[in-house]
């Protein structure tokens, strides 16, 4: 077994056990310190809270590292299909460890946080990452997909506010909601035209043909599955954002009428 393979496997295992430790122990301690209201949450709420803390930590780590790779990694920039980068493998190995850890948590606490779409998402991503880690191909593409994780902290923060019973129209909640919608759109939806444009541009090239039929189908099919879910989630988020903005306007109009009567 070569050094790169050992590094990849050890990173996956380290990531898995780190996120398990974070879920089962560190999040309980840290959350109670940061938010005293955490202790008053139900068992079910605490499970989902810890799951989202882990999700946020994972997103920040792989998102920041992924952005650095996207901007500065020479190997993958020079050859998006075959450029082999140890740093990309580390980032994808970290994410793979998290996905396996989260799958285990979803199964263990299925009645609390089980979600079939998350199972499909995690399994699809793991299948795609397997080829990157095993063969060192499509590293640029795999890392590019990780940039979508920048939206997760805002999605999780929305849930935290809801669990802590923050008013829907509170300044913090509204700002986070707007940022969540904008960032989700930028990193998961706005990137779709250029991404699929890139796929179209490499179809039939020598580098693409060298991938072979299995990798070609796996690359495109996994991206389509993940992006269909991204579009579904974007529609749901947009509807929620429009609803909140509409309610805020109604509330302002109501207050204006009341103030007019008082005057």
C-alpha atoms as an extended CHARMM CRD file, in Angstrom:
* protein
*
       263  EXT
         1         1  UNK       CA              0.0000000000        0.0000000000        0.0000000000  PROA      1               0.0000000000
         2         2  UNK       CA              1.5080000000        3.3350000000       -1.0750000000  PROA      2               0.0000000000
         3         3  UNK       CA              1.7840000000        6.4150000000        1.1060000000  PROA      3               0.0000000000
         4         4  UNK       CA             -1.1230000000        8.2730000000       -0.5670000000  PROA      4               0.0000000000
         5         5  UNK       CA             -3.4690000000        5.3130000000       -0.0580000000  PROA      5               0.0000000000
         6         6  UNK       CA             -2.4750000000        5.0720000000        3.6150000000  PROA      6               0.0000000000
         7         7  UNK       CA             -3.0420000000        8.8120000000        4.0460000000  PROA      7               0.0000000000
         8         8  UNK       CA             -6.4860000000        8.5750000000        2.4460000000  PROA      8               0.0000000000
         9         9  UNK       CA             -7.6420000000        5.6250000000        4.5660000000  PROA      9               0.0000000000
        10        10  UNK       CA             -6.2530000000        7.0720000000        7.7950000000  PROA      10              0.0000000000
        11        11  UNK       CA             -7.9480000000       10.4130000000        7.0570000000  PROA      11              0.0000000000
        12        12  UNK       CA            -11.3230000000        8.7250000000        6.4910000000  PROA      12              0.0000000000
        13        13  UNK       CA            -11.0520000000        6.8050000000        9.7730000000  PROA      13              0.0000000000
        14        14  UNK       CA             -9.7990000000        9.8460000000       11.7060000000  PROA      14              0.0000000000
        15        15  UNK       CA            -12.6080000000       11.9540000000       10.2880000000  PROA      15              0.0000000000
        16        16  UNK       CA            -15.2110000000        9.3120000000       11.1640000000  PROA      16              0.0000000000
        17        17  UNK       CA            -14.0990000000        8.9590000000       14.7880000000  PROA      17              0.0000000000
        18        18  UNK       CA            -13.6390000000       12.7280000000       15.2070000000  PROA      18              0.0000000000
        19        19  UNK       CA            -17.1980000000       13.4680000000       14.0890000000  PROA      19              0.0000000000
        20        20  UNK       CA            -18.5350000000       10.6260000000       16.2480000000  PROA      20              0.0000000000
        21        21  UNK       CA            -16.7100000000       12.1080000000       19.2390000000  PROA      21              0.0000000000
        22        22  UNK       CA            -18.0630000000       15.5390000000       18.3930000000  PROA      22              0.0000000000
        23        23  UNK       CA            -21.6370000000       14.2290000000       18.1840000000  PROA      23              0.0000000000
        24        24  UNK       CA            -21.6680000000       12.0260000000       21.2920000000  PROA      24              0.0000000000
        25        25  UNK       CA            -19.5660000000       14.1190000000       23.6720000000  PROA      25              0.0000000000
        26        26  UNK       CA            -18.0950000000       17.4620000000       22.6220000000  PROA      26              0.0000000000
        27        27  UNK       CA            -21.3010000000       18.9990000000       21.2580000000  PROA      27              0.0000000000
        28        28  UNK       CA            -23.1840000000       18.2810000000       24.5060000000  PROA      28              0.0000000000
        29        29  UNK       CA            -20.5330000000       20.0390000000       26.5720000000  PROA      29              0.0000000000
        30        30  UNK       CA            -19.9230000000       22.9220000000       24.1590000000  PROA      30              0.0000000000
        31        31  UNK       CA            -23.6090000000       23.5990000000       23.4410000000  PROA      31              0.0000000000
        32        32  UNK       CA            -24.4700000000       23.7380000000       27.1470000000  PROA      32              0.0000000000
        33        33  UNK       CA            -21.6910000000       26.2790000000       27.6660000000  PROA      33              0.0000000000
        34        34  UNK       CA            -22.6270000000       28.4760000000       24.7110000000  PROA      34              0.0000000000
        35        35  UNK       CA            -26.4020000000       28.2010000000       25.0540000000  PROA      35              0.0000000000
        36        36  UNK       CA            -27.8400000000       27.4510000000       28.5320000000  PROA      36              0.0000000000
        37        37  UNK       CA            -31.2080000000       26.7640000000       26.8800000000  PROA      37              0.0000000000
        38        38  UNK       CA            -29.6940000000       23.6100000000       25.3590000000  PROA      38              0.0000000000
        39        39  UNK       CA            -30.1840000000       21.7280000000       28.6500000000  PROA      39              0.0000000000
        40        40  UNK       CA            -33.9270000000       22.3720000000       28.5720000000  PROA      40              0.0000000000
        41        41  UNK       CA            -34.3670000000       20.8170000000       25.1230000000  PROA      41              0.0000000000
        42        42  UNK       CA            -36.0120000000       17.4200000000       24.7530000000  PROA      42              0.0000000000
        43        43  UNK       CA            -33.9150000000       14.3320000000       24.0260000000  PROA      43              0.0000000000
        44        44  UNK       CA            -35.0600000000       14.3880000000       20.3940000000  PROA      44              0.0000000000
        45        45  UNK       CA            -34.1280000000       18.0540000000       19.9870000000  PROA      45              0.0000000000
        46        46  UNK       CA            -30.6890000000       17.4540000000       21.5150000000  PROA      46              0.0000000000
        47        47  UNK       CA            -30.0290000000       14.6320000000       19.0510000000  PROA      47              0.0000000000
        48        48  UNK       CA            -30.8360000000       16.8390000000       16.0730000000  PROA      48              0.0000000000
        49        49  UNK       CA            -28.9830000000       19.7750000000       17.6340000000  PROA      49              0.0000000000
        50        50  UNK       CA            -25.7870000000       17.7130000000       17.9750000000  PROA      50              0.0000000000
        51        51  UNK       CA            -26.2130000000       16.3720000000       14.4620000000  PROA      51              0.0000000000
        52        52  UNK       CA            -26.3970000000       19.9090000000       13.1150000000  PROA      52              0.0000000000
        53        53  UNK       CA            -23.4010000000       21.0490000000       15.1610000000  PROA      53              0.0000000000
        54        54  UNK       CA            -21.3940000000       18.2570000000       13.5320000000  PROA      54              0.0000000000
        55        55  UNK       CA            -22.7820000000       19.2120000000       10.1130000000  PROA      55              0.0000000000
        56        56  UNK       CA            -21.7280000000       22.8410000000       10.5930000000  PROA      56              0.0000000000
        57        57  UNK       CA            -18.2040000000       21.8770000000       11.6740000000  PROA      57              0.0000000000
        58        58  UNK       CA            -17.8210000000       19.5850000000        8.6700000000  PROA      58              0.0000000000
        59        59  UNK       CA            -19.1190000000       22.2520000000        6.2890000000  PROA      59              0.0000000000
        60        60  UNK       CA            -16.7160000000       24.9030000000        7.5390000000  PROA      60              0.0000000000
        61        61  UNK       CA            -13.6810000000       22.6000000000        7.3770000000  PROA      61              0.0000000000
        62        62  UNK       CA            -14.2500000000       21.1270000000        3.9000000000  PROA      62              0.0000000000
        63        63  UNK       CA            -15.7210000000       24.3710000000        2.5360000000  PROA      63              0.0000000000
        64        64  UNK       CA            -12.7340000000       26.5490000000        3.4730000000  PROA      64              0.0000000000
        65        65  UNK       CA            -10.1960000000       23.9020000000        2.4040000000  PROA      65              0.0000000000
        66        66  UNK       CA            -12.1760000000       23.3130000000       -0.7960000000  PROA      66              0.0000000000
        67        67  UNK       CA            -12.1730000000       27.0170000000       -1.6520000000  PROA      67              0.0000000000
        68        68  UNK       CA             -8.4090000000       27.1750000000       -1.1820000000  PROA      68              0.0000000000
        69        69  UNK       CA             -7.9550000000       24.1500000000       -3.4790000000  PROA      69              0.0000000000
        70        70  UNK       CA            -10.3510000000       25.5950000000       -6.0570000000  PROA      70              0.0000000000
        71        71  UNK       CA             -8.3540000000       28.8330000000       -6.2370000000  PROA      71              0.0000000000
        72        72  UNK       CA             -4.7660000000       27.6660000000       -5.8150000000  PROA      72              0.0000000000
        73        73  UNK       CA             -4.2950000000       23.9310000000       -6.4700000000  PROA      73              0.0000000000
        74        74  UNK       CA             -2.2190000000       23.8370000000       -9.6600000000  PROA      74              0.0000000000
        75        75  UNK       CA             -2.6200000000       20.1220000000      -10.4490000000  PROA      75              0.0000000000
        76        76  UNK       CA             -6.4220000000       20.1530000000      -10.5960000000  PROA      76              0.0000000000
        77        77  UNK       CA             -6.6700000000       23.5640000000      -12.2480000000  PROA      77              0.0000000000
        78        78  UNK       CA             -4.3130000000       22.4600000000      -15.0200000000  PROA      78              0.0000000000
        79        79  UNK       CA             -6.1530000000       19.1700000000      -15.5900000000  PROA      79              0.0000000000
        80        80  UNK       CA             -9.7000000000       19.0720000000      -14.1150000000  PROA      80              0.0000000000
        81        81  UNK       CA            -10.3040000000       15.4490000000      -15.1270000000  PROA      81              0.0000000000
        82        82  UNK       CA             -6.9810000000       13.7460000000      -14.3920000000  PROA      82              0.0000000000
        83        83  UNK       CA             -5.1190000000       16.1810000000      -12.1410000000  PROA      83              0.0000000000
        84        84  UNK       CA             -4.2450000000       14.1560000000       -9.0310000000  PROA      84              0.0000000000
        85        85  UNK       CA             -4.0040000000       16.2410000000       -5.8520000000  PROA      85              0.0000000000
        86        86  UNK       CA             -3.1660000000       14.9020000000       -2.4000000000  PROA      86              0.0000000000
        87        87  UNK       CA             -4.8770000000       17.9150000000       -0.8320000000  PROA      87              0.0000000000
        88        88  UNK       CA             -8.1080000000       17.1790000000       -2.6910000000  PROA      88              0.0000000000
        89        89  UNK       CA             -7.9770000000       13.5650000000       -1.5260000000  PROA      89              0.0000000000
        90        90  UNK       CA             -7.5540000000       14.7180000000        2.0690000000  PROA      90              0.0000000000
        91        91  UNK       CA            -10.5450000000       17.0460000000        1.7600000000  PROA      91              0.0000000000
        92        92  UNK       CA            -12.7370000000       14.3830000000        0.1590000000  PROA      92              0.0000000000
        93        93  UNK       CA            -11.5470000000       11.8070000000        2.7160000000  PROA      93              0.0000000000
        94        94  UNK       CA            -12.6010000000       14.1760000000        5.5210000000  PROA      94              0.0000000000
        95        95  UNK       CA            -16.0100000000       14.5440000000        3.9180000000  PROA      95              0.0000000000
        96        96  UNK       CA            -16.3060000000       10.7810000000        3.3480000000  PROA      96              0.0000000000
        97        97  UNK       CA            -15.5690000000       10.1250000000        7.0170000000  PROA      97              0.0000000000
        98        98  UNK       CA            -18.2770000000       12.6190000000        7.9580000000  PROA      98              0.0000000000
        99        99  UNK       CA            -20.8260000000       11.0850000000        5.5740000000  PROA      99              0.0000000000
       100       100  UNK       CA            -20.2320000000        7.5810000000        6.9720000000  PROA      100             0.0000000000
       101       101  UNK       CA            -20.4750000000        8.9480000000       10.5090000000  PROA      101             0.0000000000
       102       102  UNK       CA            -23.7070000000       10.8030000000        9.7260000000  PROA      102             0.0000000000
       103       103  UNK       CA            -25.1940000000        7.7340000000        8.0250000000  PROA      103             0.0000000000
       104       104  UNK       CA            -24.5450000000        5.7470000000       11.2000000000  PROA      104             0.0000000000
       105       105  UNK       CA            -26.1740000000        8.4620000000       13.3250000000  PROA      105             0.0000000000
       106       106  UNK       CA            -29.1780000000        8.6380000000       10.9800000000  PROA      106             0.0000000000
       107       107  UNK       CA            -29.6640000000        4.8740000000       11.2770000000  PROA      107             0.0000000000
       108       108  UNK       CA            -29.1820000000        4.7760000000       15.0580000000  PROA      108             0.0000000000
       109       109  UNK       CA            -31.6480000000        7.6230000000       15.6140000000  PROA      109             0.0000000000
       110       110  UNK       CA            -33.8970000000        7.0350000000       12.6170000000  PROA      110             0.0000000000
       111       111  UNK       CA            -37.1180000000        7.7740000000       14.4940000000  PROA      111             0.0000000000
       112       112  UNK       CA            -35.7270000000       11.1580000000       15.5160000000  PROA      112             0.0000000000
       113       113  UNK       CA            -33.7360000000       12.4430000000       12.5300000000  PROA      113             0.0000000000
       114       114  UNK       CA            -34.2090000000        9.7900000000        9.8330000000  PROA      114             0.0000000000
       115       115  UNK       CA            -34.6250000000       11.2340000000        6.3390000000  PROA      115             0.0000000000
       116       116  UNK       CA            -34.6400000000        9.2150000000        3.1130000000  PROA      116             0.0000000000
       117       117  UNK       CA            -33.3270000000       12.1410000000        1.1030000000  PROA      117             0.0000000000
       118       118  UNK       CA            -30.2590000000       12.4170000000        3.3360000000  PROA      118             0.0000000000
       119       119  UNK       CA            -29.6400000000        8.6910000000        2.8780000000  PROA      119             0.0000000000
       120       120  UNK       CA            -29.8220000000        9.1110000000       -0.9170000000  PROA      120             0.0000000000
       121       121  UNK       CA            -27.6070000000       12.2160000000       -0.7450000000  PROA      121             0.0000000000
       122       122  UNK       CA            -24.9360000000       10.6040000000        1.4390000000  PROA      122             0.0000000000
       123       123  UNK       CA            -24.8060000000        7.3160000000       -0.4800000000  PROA      123             0.0000000000
       124       124  UNK       CA            -24.6530000000        9.1080000000       -3.8400000000  PROA      124             0.0000000000
       125       125  UNK       CA            -21.8310000000       11.3760000000       -2.6560000000  PROA      125             0.0000000000
       126       126  UNK       CA            -19.8820000000        8.4550000000       -1.1590000000  PROA      126             0.0000000000
       127       127  UNK       CA            -20.2020000000        6.4970000000       -4.3930000000  PROA      127             0.0000000000
       128       128  UNK       CA            -18.7870000000        9.4440000000       -6.3690000000  PROA      128             0.0000000000
       129       129  UNK       CA            -16.0110000000       10.1380000000       -3.8520000000  PROA      129             0.0000000000
       130       130  UNK       CA            -14.9420000000        6.4890000000       -3.9580000000  PROA      130             0.0000000000
       131       131  UNK       CA            -13.6570000000        6.9280000000       -7.5120000000  PROA      131             0.0000000000
       132       132  UNK       CA            -11.7780000000       10.1130000000       -6.6420000000  PROA      132             0.0000000000
       133       133  UNK       CA            -10.0580000000        8.4630000000       -3.6810000000  PROA      133             0.0000000000
       134       134  UNK       CA             -9.4210000000        5.1430000000       -5.4440000000  PROA      134             0.0000000000
       135       135  UNK       CA             -8.3280000000        6.2770000000       -8.9040000000  PROA      135             0.0000000000
       136       136  UNK       CA             -7.3280000000        9.9200000000       -8.3540000000  PROA      136             0.0000000000
       137       137  UNK       CA             -9.5820000000       11.0970000000      -11.1850000000  PROA      137             0.0000000000
       138       138  UNK       CA            -12.1050000000       13.9560000000      -11.2810000000  PROA      138             0.0000000000
       139       139  UNK       CA            -10.4720000000       15.5100000000       -8.2200000000  PROA      139             0.0000000000
       140       140  UNK       CA            -11.2950000000       19.0280000000       -9.4210000000  PROA      140             0.0000000000
       141       141  UNK       CA            -14.9400000000       18.0810000000       -9.8970000000  PROA      141             0.0000000000
       142       142  UNK       CA            -15.1830000000       16.3310000000       -6.5220000000  PROA      142             0.0000000000
       143       143  UNK       CA            -13.6860000000       19.3130000000       -4.7300000000  PROA      143             0.0000000000
       144       144  UNK       CA            -15.8950000000       21.7570000000       -6.6370000000  PROA      144             0.0000000000
       145       145  UNK       CA            -18.9670000000       19.8880000000       -5.3970000000  PROA      145             0.0000000000
       146       146  UNK       CA            -17.7840000000       20.3680000000       -1.8010000000  PROA      146             0.0000000000
       147       147  UNK       CA            -18.1050000000       24.1440000000       -2.1460000000  PROA      147             0.0000000000
       148       148  UNK       CA            -21.8650000000       23.5950000000       -1.8370000000  PROA      148             0.0000000000
       149       149  UNK       CA            -21.2510000000       22.9660000000        1.8670000000  PROA      149             0.0000000000
       150       150  UNK       CA            -20.9390000000       26.7050000000        2.4750000000  PROA      150             0.0000000000
       151       151  UNK       CA            -24.7480000000       26.8610000000        2.6280000000  PROA      151             0.0000000000
       152       152  UNK       CA            -25.1160000000       24.2970000000        5.4350000000  PROA      152             0.0000000000
       153       153  UNK       CA            -24.1320000000       26.5400000000        8.4020000000  PROA      153             0.0000000000
       154       154  UNK       CA            -26.9560000000       28.9700000000        7.5340000000  PROA      154             0.0000000000
       155       155  UNK       CA            -29.4900000000       26.1430000000        7.1360000000  PROA      155             0.0000000000
       156       156  UNK       CA            -28.4300000000       24.7110000000       10.4990000000  PROA      156             0.0000000000
       157       157  UNK       CA            -28.4880000000       28.1140000000       12.1820000000  PROA      157             0.0000000000
       158       158  UNK       CA            -32.0860000000       28.5610000000       11.0700000000  PROA      158             0.0000000000
       159       159  UNK       CA            -32.9550000000       25.3260000000       12.8880000000  PROA      159             0.0000000000
       160       160  UNK       CA            -31.0250000000       26.4280000000       16.0010000000  PROA      160             0.0000000000
       161       161  UNK       CA            -33.0190000000       29.6740000000       16.1510000000  PROA      161             0.0000000000
       162       162  UNK       CA            -36.2420000000       27.6990000000       15.7980000000  PROA      162             0.0000000000
       163       163  UNK       CA            -35.2360000000       25.2250000000       18.5330000000  PROA      163             0.0000000000
       164       164  UNK       CA            -34.4020000000       28.1290000000       20.8640000000  PROA      164             0.0000000000
       165       165  UNK       CA            -37.7800000000       29.7110000000       20.0290000000  PROA      165             0.0000000000
       166       166  UNK       CA            -36.3690000000       32.8830000000       18.5300000000  PROA      166             0.0000000000
       167       167  UNK       CA            -39.1720000000       35.0440000000       17.0810000000  PROA      167             0.0000000000
       168       168  UNK       CA            -39.5020000000       34.4880000000       13.3280000000  PROA      168             0.0000000000
       169       169  UNK       CA            -39.2890000000       38.2130000000       12.7290000000  PROA      169             0.0000000000
       170       170  UNK       CA            -36.2700000000       38.8000000000       14.9630000000  PROA      170             0.0000000000
       171       171  UNK       CA            -33.4060000000       40.6200000000       13.2560000000  PROA      171             0.0000000000
       172       172  UNK       CA            -31.0160000000       37.6720000000       13.6590000000  PROA      172             0.0000000000
       173       173  UNK       CA            -33.5400000000       35.2270000000       12.2070000000  PROA      173             0.0000000000
       174       174  UNK       CA            -34.4110000000       37.4130000000        9.2240000000  PROA      174             0.0000000000
       175       175  UNK       CA            -30.7680000000       38.1730000000        8.3760000000  PROA      175             0.0000000000
       176       176  UNK       CA            -29.8200000000       34.5080000000        8.6200000000  PROA      176             0.0000000000
       177       177  UNK       CA            -32.8060000000       33.5590000000        6.4670000000  PROA      177             0.0000000000
       178       178  UNK       CA            -31.8010000000       35.9790000000        3.7350000000  PROA      178             0.0000000000
       179       179  UNK       CA            -28.1580000000       34.8510000000        3.8590000000  PROA      179             0.0000000000
       180       180  UNK       CA            -29.2530000000       31.2090000000        3.8010000000  PROA      180             0.0000000000
       181       181  UNK       CA            -31.3240000000       31.7650000000        0.6560000000  PROA      181             0.0000000000
       182       182  UNK       CA            -28.6550000000       33.8050000000       -1.1340000000  PROA      182             0.0000000000
       183       183  UNK       CA            -25.7160000000       31.5330000000       -0.2640000000  PROA      183             0.0000000000
       184       184  UNK       CA            -27.6860000000       28.3640000000       -1.0410000000  PROA      184             0.0000000000
       185       185  UNK       CA            -28.5930000000       29.7960000000       -4.4310000000  PROA      185             0.0000000000
       186       186  UNK       CA            -25.0190000000       30.8570000000       -5.2250000000  PROA      186             0.0000000000
       187       187  UNK       CA            -23.2060000000       27.6370000000       -4.2280000000  PROA      187             0.0000000000
       188       188  UNK       CA            -25.8340000000       25.0860000000       -5.2660000000  PROA      188             0.0000000000
       189       189  UNK       CA            -27.9770000000       26.5810000000       -8.0510000000  PROA      189             0.0000000000
       190       190  UNK       CA            -26.1420000000       29.4430000000       -9.7900000000  PROA      190             0.0000000000
       191       191  UNK       CA            -23.1370000000       27.1710000000      -10.3770000000  PROA      191             0.0000000000
       192       192  UNK       CA            -25.2070000000       24.6240000000      -12.3380000000  PROA      192             0.0000000000
       193       193  UNK       CA            -25.0900000000       26.2840000000      -15.8040000000  PROA      193             0.0000000000
       194       194  UNK       CA            -21.2740000000       26.7360000000      -15.8110000000  PROA      194             0.0000000000
       195       195  UNK       CA            -20.7710000000       23.2810000000      -14.2570000000  PROA      195             0.0000000000
       196       196  UNK       CA            -22.8510000000       21.4580000000      -16.8580000000  PROA      196             0.0000000000
       197       197  UNK       CA            -21.3600000000       23.7270000000      -19.5050000000  PROA      197             0.0000000000
       198       198  UNK       CA            -17.9610000000       22.4060000000      -18.4370000000  PROA      198             0.0000000000
       199       199  UNK       CA            -19.2140000000       18.8190000000      -18.7210000000  PROA      199             0.0000000000
       200       200  UNK       CA            -20.4710000000       19.5480000000      -22.2370000000  PROA      200             0.0000000000
       201       201  UNK       CA            -17.1410000000       21.1270000000      -23.1900000000  PROA      201             0.0000000000
       202       202  UNK       CA            -15.1300000000       17.9980000000      -22.2860000000  PROA      202             0.0000000000
       203       203  UNK       CA            -17.4890000000       15.4450000000      -23.8640000000  PROA      203             0.0000000000
       204       204  UNK       CA            -15.6460000000       13.5070000000      -26.5480000000  PROA      204             0.0000000000
       205       205  UNK       CA            -12.2010000000       14.8110000000      -25.5840000000  PROA      205             0.0000000000
       206       206  UNK       CA             -9.3000000000       12.4080000000      -25.1560000000  PROA      206             0.0000000000
       207       207  UNK       CA             -9.2600000000       13.0000000000      -21.3980000000  PROA      207             0.0000000000
       208       208  UNK       CA            -12.9850000000       12.2390000000      -21.1600000000  PROA      208             0.0000000000
       209       209  UNK       CA            -12.7400000000        9.0760000000      -23.2700000000  PROA      209             0.0000000000
       210       210  UNK       CA             -9.9130000000        7.8020000000      -21.0460000000  PROA      210             0.0000000000
       211       211  UNK       CA            -12.2790000000        7.8450000000      -18.0600000000  PROA      211             0.0000000000
       212       212  UNK       CA            -14.1640000000        4.8530000000      -19.4370000000  PROA      212             0.0000000000
       213       213  UNK       CA            -17.8920000000        4.1900000000      -19.5550000000  PROA      213             0.0000000000
       214       214  UNK       CA            -18.3470000000        3.4640000000      -15.8070000000  PROA      214             0.0000000000
       215       215  UNK       CA            -16.6890000000        6.6640000000      -14.6480000000  PROA      215             0.0000000000
       216       216  UNK       CA            -18.4250000000        8.7420000000      -17.3000000000  PROA      216             0.0000000000
       217       217  UNK       CA            -21.8580000000        7.4810000000      -16.2670000000  PROA      217             0.0000000000
       218       218  UNK       CA            -21.0720000000        7.6470000000      -12.5430000000  PROA      218             0.0000000000
       219       219  UNK       CA            -19.8180000000       11.2400000000      -12.7770000000  PROA      219             0.0000000000
       220       220  UNK       CA            -22.8300000000       12.6020000000      -14.6220000000  PROA      220             0.0000000000
       221       221  UNK       CA            -25.5160000000       10.4800000000      -12.8960000000  PROA      221             0.0000000000
       222       222  UNK       CA            -24.3630000000       11.2960000000       -9.3540000000  PROA      222             0.0000000000
       223       223  UNK       CA            -24.2320000000       15.0030000000      -10.1770000000  PROA      223             0.0000000000
       224       224  UNK       CA            -27.7540000000       14.8900000000      -11.6220000000  PROA      224             0.0000000000
       225       225  UNK       CA            -29.1320000000       13.0940000000       -8.5370000000  PROA      225             0.0000000000
       226       226  UNK       CA            -27.5030000000       15.5930000000       -6.1400000000  PROA      226             0.0000000000
       227       227  UNK       CA            -28.5730000000       18.6030000000       -8.1920000000  PROA      227             0.0000000000
       228       228  UNK       CA            -32.1930000000       17.4630000000       -8.4420000000  PROA      228             0.0000000000
       229       229  UNK       CA            -32.2420000000       17.4240000000       -4.6260000000  PROA      229             0.0000000000
       230       230  UNK       CA            -30.5370000000       20.8230000000       -4.5150000000  PROA      230             0.0000000000
       231       231  UNK       CA            -33.2480000000       22.2850000000       -6.7650000000  PROA      231             0.0000000000
       232       232  UNK       CA            -35.9600000000       20.7060000000       -4.5710000000  PROA      232             0.0000000000
       233       233  UNK       CA            -34.3970000000       22.2060000000       -1.4350000000  PROA      233             0.0000000000
       234       234  UNK       CA            -33.9520000000       25.5740000000       -3.1460000000  PROA      234             0.0000000000
       235       235  UNK       CA            -37.6520000000       25.6940000000       -4.0280000000  PROA      235             0.0000000000
       236       236  UNK       CA            -38.5470000000       24.8620000000       -0.4250000000  PROA      236             0.0000000000
       237       237  UNK       CA            -36.1910000000       27.5170000000        0.9680000000  PROA      237             0.0000000000
       238       238  UNK       CA            -37.4310000000       30.1450000000       -1.4910000000  PROA      238             0.0000000000
       239       239  UNK       CA            -41.0690000000       29.4900000000       -0.5800000000  PROA      239             0.0000000000
       240       240  UNK       CA            -40.1990000000       29.8730000000        3.1060000000  PROA      240             0.0000000000
       241       241  UNK       CA            -38.2900000000       33.0960000000        2.4690000000  PROA      241             0.0000000000
       242       242  UNK       CA            -41.1360000000       34.5920000000        0.4030000000  PROA      242             0.0000000000
       243       243  UNK       CA            -43.6140000000       33.6290000000        3.1250000000  PROA      243             0.0000000000
       244       244  UNK       CA            -41.5640000000       35.3490000000        5.8400000000  PROA      244             0.0000000000
       245       245  UNK       CA            -41.0760000000       38.5110000000        3.7410000000  PROA      245             0.0000000000
       246       246  UNK       CA            -44.8190000000       38.5880000000        3.0320000000  PROA      246             0.0000000000
       247       247  UNK       CA            -45.6560000000       38.2440000000        6.7340000000  PROA      247             0.0000000000
       248       248  UNK       CA            -43.1810000000       41.0160000000        7.6210000000  PROA      248             0.0000000000
       249       249  UNK       CA            -44.8550000000       43.3360000000        5.1080000000  PROA      249             0.0000000000
       250       250  UNK       CA            -48.2840000000       42.4800000000        6.4780000000  PROA      250             0.0000000000
       251       251  UNK       CA            -47.0460000000       43.1720000000       10.0040000000  PROA      251             0.0000000000
       252       252  UNK       CA            -45.5940000000       46.5440000000        8.9590000000  PROA      252             0.0000000000
       253       253  UNK       CA            -48.8150000000       47.4810000000        7.1570000000  PROA      253             0.0000000000
       254       254  UNK       CA            -50.8330000000       46.5060000000       10.2200000000  PROA      254             0.0000000000
       255       255  UNK       CA            -48.6160000000       48.6090000000       12.4790000000  PROA      255             0.0000000000
       256       256  UNK       CA            -48.8780000000       51.5760000000       10.0990000000  PROA      256             0.0000000000
       257       257  UNK       CA            -52.6860000000       51.3930000000       10.1810000000  PROA      257             0.0000000000
       258       258  UNK       CA            -52.6750000000       51.1680000000       13.9770000000  PROA      258             0.0000000000
       259       259  UNK       CA            -50.2850000000       54.1200000000       14.2320000000  PROA      259             0.0000000000
       260       260  UNK       CA            -52.5030000000       56.0960000000       11.8460000000  PROA      260             0.0000000000
       261       261  UNK       CA            -55.5170000000       55.4490000000       14.0290000000  PROA      261             0.0000000000
       262       262  UNK       CA            -53.5990000000       56.5130000000       17.1060000000  PROA      262             0.0000000000
       263       263  UNK       CA            -52.5890000000       59.7340000000       15.4100000000  PROA      263             0.0000000000
